[in-house]
Each structure stands twice: as structure tokens, then as C-alpha cells.
PDB file of C-alpha atoms in Angstrom:
ATOM      1  CA  UNK A   5      23.932  24.201  21.776  1.00 55.00           C
ATOM      2  CA  UNK A   6      27.502  23.320  20.978  1.00 62.00           C
ATOM      3  CA  UNK A   7      29.770  20.693  22.464  1.00 61.00           C
ATOM      4  CA  UNK A   8      31.051  21.818  25.883  1.00 76.00           C
ATOM      5  CA  UNK A   9      28.333  24.424  26.308  1.00 80.00           C
ATOM      6  CA  UNK A  10      26.836  24.607  29.783  1.00 88.00           C
ATOM      7  CA  UNK A  11      23.188  25.478  30.142  1.00 89.00           C
ATOM      8  CA  UNK A  12      20.258  25.609  32.519  1.00 90.00           C
ATOM      9  CA  UNK A  13      17.425  23.271  31.594  1.00 93.00           C
ATOM     10  CA  UNK A  14      13.781  23.880  32.513  1.00 91.00           C
ATOM     11  CA  UNK A  15      11.628  20.919  33.566  1.00 89.00           C
ATOM     12  CA  UNK A  16       8.573  23.018  34.453  1.00 86.00           C
ATOM     13  CA  UNK A  17       7.629  23.961  30.887  1.00 80.00           C
ATOM     14  CA  UNK A  18       7.981  20.344  29.785  1.00 81.00           C
ATOM     15  CA  UNK A  19       6.103  18.590  32.587  1.00 78.00           C
ATOM     16  CA  UNK A  20       3.489  21.253  33.347  1.00 82.00           C
ATOM     17  CA  UNK A  21       2.971  23.359  30.244  1.00 78.00           C
ATOM     18  CA  UNK A  22       3.823  20.618  27.714  1.00 76.00           C
ATOM     19  CA  UNK A  23       5.263  23.351  25.515  1.00 80.00           C
ATOM     20  CA  UNK A  24       7.331  22.175  22.507  1.00 88.00           C
ATOM     21  CA  UNK A  25       8.360  24.216  19.464  1.00 89.00           C
ATOM     22  CA  UNK A  26      10.575  23.692  16.449  1.00 90.00           C
ATOM     23  CA  UNK A  27      14.076  24.857  17.308  1.00 89.00           C
ATOM     24  CA  UNK A  28      13.816  24.081  21.042  1.00 91.00           C
ATOM     25  CA  UNK A  29      16.785  22.219  22.481  1.00 92.00           C
ATOM     26  CA  UNK A  30      15.653  19.408  24.763  1.00 95.00           C
ATOM     27  CA  UNK A  31      17.169  16.792  27.043  1.00 95.00           C
ATOM     28  CA  UNK A  32      15.547  13.400  26.597  1.00 96.00           C
ATOM     29  CA  UNK A  33      16.015   9.787  27.545  1.00 96.00           C
ATOM     30  CA  UNK A  34      17.549   7.824  24.693  1.00 95.00           C
ATOM     31  CA  UNK A  35      14.881   5.693  22.965  1.00 94.00           C
ATOM     32  CA  UNK A  36      17.580   3.019  22.514  1.00 90.00           C
ATOM     33  CA  UNK A  37      18.775   2.907  26.129  1.00 90.00           C
ATOM     34  CA  UNK A  38      16.957   4.888  28.850  1.00 87.00           C
ATOM     35  CA  UNK A  39      20.054   5.090  31.067  1.00 92.00           C
ATOM     36  CA  UNK A  40      21.497   7.644  28.603  1.00 93.00           C
ATOM     37  CA  UNK A  41      20.295  11.222  28.259  1.00 94.00           C
ATOM     38  CA  UNK A  42      20.599  13.017  24.916  1.00 94.00           C
ATOM     39  CA  UNK A  43      20.510  16.734  24.100  1.00 93.00           C
ATOM     40  CA  UNK A  44      18.897  17.393  20.706  1.00 93.00           C
ATOM     41  CA  UNK A  45      17.100  20.109  18.753  1.00 92.00           C
ATOM     42  CA  UNK A  46      13.406  19.689  17.894  1.00 93.00           C
ATOM     43  CA  UNK A  47      13.094  19.758  14.109  1.00 92.00           C
ATOM     44  CA  UNK A  48       9.517  18.525  13.729  1.00 93.00           C
ATOM     45  CA  UNK A  49       6.448  18.484  15.955  1.00 94.00           C
ATOM     46  CA  UNK A  50       3.346  16.324  15.703  1.00 93.00           C
ATOM     47  CA  UNK A  51       1.728  16.581  12.288  1.00 94.00           C
ATOM     48  CA  UNK A  52       4.864  17.799  10.476  1.00 94.00           C
ATOM     49  CA  UNK A  53       6.186  15.865   7.489  1.00 94.00           C
ATOM     50  CA  UNK A  54       9.953  15.557   7.802  1.00 93.00           C
ATOM     51  CA  UNK A  55      12.406  14.725   5.030  1.00 92.00           C
ATOM     52  CA  UNK A  56      14.684  12.168   6.662  1.00 90.00           C
ATOM     53  CA  UNK A  57      18.359  11.329   6.232  1.00 87.00           C
ATOM     54  CA  UNK A  58      20.164   7.999   6.182  1.00 84.00           C
ATOM     55  CA  UNK A  59      19.985   5.595   7.949  1.00 87.00           C
ATOM     56  CA  UNK A  60      16.214   6.177   8.343  1.00 89.00           C
ATOM     57  CA  UNK A  61      14.514   3.623   6.053  1.00 90.00           C
ATOM     58  CA  UNK A  62      11.902   5.978   4.527  1.00 91.00           C
ATOM     59  CA  UNK A  63      12.570   9.254   2.651  1.00 90.00           C
ATOM     60  CA  UNK A  64       9.914  11.114   4.646  1.00 93.00           C
ATOM     61  CA  UNK A  65       7.789  10.596   7.728  1.00 94.00           C
ATOM     62  CA  UNK A  66       4.805  12.331   9.292  1.00 96.00           C
ATOM     63  CA  UNK A  67       5.477  12.946  12.986  1.00 96.00           C
ATOM     64  CA  UNK A  68       2.677  11.141  14.862  1.00 97.00           C
ATOM     65  CA  UNK A  69       0.597  12.708  17.609  1.00 96.00           C
ATOM     66  CA  UNK A  70       2.427  12.728  20.938  1.00 95.00           C
ATOM     67  CA  UNK A  71       5.873  12.622  19.261  1.00 96.00           C
ATOM     68  CA  UNK A  72       8.630  14.956  18.060  1.00 96.00           C
ATOM     69  CA  UNK A  73      11.445  14.611  15.528  1.00 96.00           C
ATOM     70  CA  UNK A  74      14.857  15.525  16.975  1.00 95.00           C
ATOM     71  CA  UNK A  75      18.250  15.981  15.358  1.00 92.00           C
ATOM     72  CA  UNK A  76      21.686  16.855  16.631  1.00 86.00           C
ATOM     73  CA  UNK A  77      23.315  20.047  15.391  1.00 77.00           C
ATOM     74  CA  UNK A  78      26.296  17.954  14.267  1.00 74.00           C
ATOM     75  CA  UNK A  79      25.701  15.838  11.163  1.00 71.00           C
ATOM     76  CA  UNK A  80      26.719  12.449  12.560  1.00 76.00           C
ATOM     77  CA  UNK A  81      24.716  12.045  15.761  1.00 84.00           C
ATOM     78  CA  UNK A  82      22.283   9.545  17.198  1.00 89.00           C
ATOM     79  CA  UNK A  83      18.956  11.200  16.552  1.00 93.00           C
ATOM     80  CA  UNK A  84      15.534  10.568  15.005  1.00 94.00           C
ATOM     81  CA  UNK A  85      17.207   9.556  11.748  1.00 93.00           C
ATOM     82  CA  UNK A  86      18.368   6.479  13.661  1.00 93.00           C
ATOM     83  CA  UNK A  87      15.471   5.796  16.020  1.00 94.00           C
ATOM     84  CA  UNK A  88      12.487   7.598  14.465  1.00 95.00           C
ATOM     85  CA  UNK A  89       9.966   9.942  16.091  1.00 97.00           C
ATOM     86  CA  UNK A  90      10.452  10.337  19.845  1.00 97.00           C
ATOM     87  CA  UNK A  91       7.518  10.007  22.279  1.00 97.00           C
ATOM     88  CA  UNK A  92       6.999  13.221  24.263  1.00 95.00           C
ATOM     89  CA  UNK A  93       7.159  11.141  27.451  1.00 94.00           C
ATOM     90  CA  UNK A  94      10.918  10.711  26.942  1.00 96.00           C
ATOM     91  CA  UNK A  95      11.542  14.476  27.008  1.00 96.00           C
ATOM     92  CA  UNK A  96      12.904  15.501  30.403  1.00 95.00           C
ATOM     93  CA  UNK A  97      13.638  19.234  30.056  1.00 95.00           C
ATOM     94  CA  UNK A  98      14.177  22.143  27.676  1.00 94.00           C
ATOM     95  CA  UNK A  99      17.206  24.445  27.422  1.00 93.00           C
ATOM     96  CA  UNK A 100      16.319  27.769  29.018  1.00 91.00           C
ATOM     97  CA  UNK A 101      19.651  29.565  29.297  1.00 90.00           C
ATOM     98  CA  UNK A 102      23.267  29.162  28.181  1.00 90.00           C
ATOM     99  CA  UNK A 103      25.738  30.065  30.929  1.00 91.00           C
ATOM    100  CA  UNK A 104      29.043  28.967  29.361  1.00 85.00           C
ATOM    101  CA  UNK A 105      30.947  30.016  27.346  1.00 82.00           C
ATOM    102  CA  UNK A 106      30.453  33.543  28.662  1.00 83.00           C
ATOM    103  CA  UNK A 107      30.332  35.136  25.181  1.00 83.00           C
ATOM    104  CA  UNK A 108      27.184  33.121  24.418  1.00 79.00           C
ATOM    105  CA  UNK A 109      25.569  33.806  27.793  1.00 83.00           C
ATOM    106  CA  UNK A 110      21.831  34.214  27.438  1.00 81.00           C
ATOM    107  CA  UNK A 111      18.711  32.792  25.908  1.00 82.00           C
ATOM    108  CA  UNK A 112      19.165  30.004  23.364  1.00 78.00           C
ATOM    109  CA  UNK A 113      16.644  31.750  21.091  1.00 63.00           C
ATOM    110  CA  UNK A 114      19.439  33.947  19.777  1.00 48.00           C
ATOM    111  CA  UNK A 115      21.253  30.858  18.545  1.00 48.00           C
ATOM    112  CA  UNK A 116      20.570  29.507  15.116  1.00 54.00           C
ATOM    113  CA  UNK A 117      21.551  26.325  13.401  1.00 56.00           C
ATOM    114  CA  UNK A 118      21.538  26.136   9.613  1.00 55.00           C
ATOM    115  CA  UNK A 119      20.075  22.625   9.837  1.00 56.00           C
ATOM    116  CA  UNK A 120      17.096  23.623  11.966  1.00 51.00           C
ATOM    117  CA  UNK A 121      13.848  23.222  10.042  1.00 51.00           C
ATOM    118  CA  UNK A 122      15.620  22.224   6.824  1.00 54.00           C
ATOM    119  CA  UNK A 123      14.148  18.740   7.059  1.00 73.00           C
ATOM    120  CA  UNK A 124      10.522  19.852   7.519  1.00 76.00           C
ATOM    121  CA  UNK A 125       8.702  20.409   4.250  1.00 71.00           C
ATOM    122  CA  UNK A 126       5.089  20.244   5.364  1.00 69.00           C
ATOM    123  CA  UNK A 127       3.940  21.804   8.594  1.00 68.00           C
ATOM    124  CA  UNK A 128       0.932  20.876  10.644  1.00 61.00           C
ATOM    125  CA  UNK A 129      -2.181  22.906   9.979  1.00 53.00           C
TER     126      UNK A 129
END
């Protein structure tokens, strides 16, 4: 999802199905300040080993059970490289559909980000 995109977010799949996959775009409460909501891409799911970026203090981290690793599509964003793995309980919804701009109308699965998955070097078994 790009800046100024407008989308429809799905709470059902998050709160009922508990369905999370690498590449999903989610809305979540900020781990730093719960009054803010962030929109980030899931890069790692529980059990993945993620190669981190500065300012995260360790070069790699295994995503613990009940957590995800999220990153913004832009390089300088507040994401897991600042606050670490995110508890699944902070995830509010998942992007289901992009409605604006009209030329990108449709499912977010057709979108790709060159950074997605690049940080994961060991996947859960």
C-alpha cells in the first residue's frame, strides 16, 4: 500500500480466523503508543528468523510465538526494526481491497514490494 492509497480493511479474518501470512498488509496499534494506528506489511511470522536493520540492536531475531515482524514499504518508517516483534493482539485488521487510486483498484495480492520477504532468511518449519 502506498501513501494516500485508500483501502478496505477486514477485521473478520484477523479476529475470527486469526489468519496471517507474509506479505499481508495490516493495521495495528502502535506498540509505542496505542492511541496511534500503523499500517505495515508482515515480513515475518512466528518461527521465522529475520535479518534486521538499524536501529534494531541485534543482527537477526527469531519471531516468537504469537508475534509477527512488520515493516513499512518505505525505508525510513517506524516498524519492527524500532520496536521489535509485534504481539498478534495489537493487529486490528488486514487490507482486503484497494479502492483508490482507481488504476490500482482490486486485491492487494497483485501488489508487490521489493522489500517484502528480503529480511527473512529462515522460515518456520
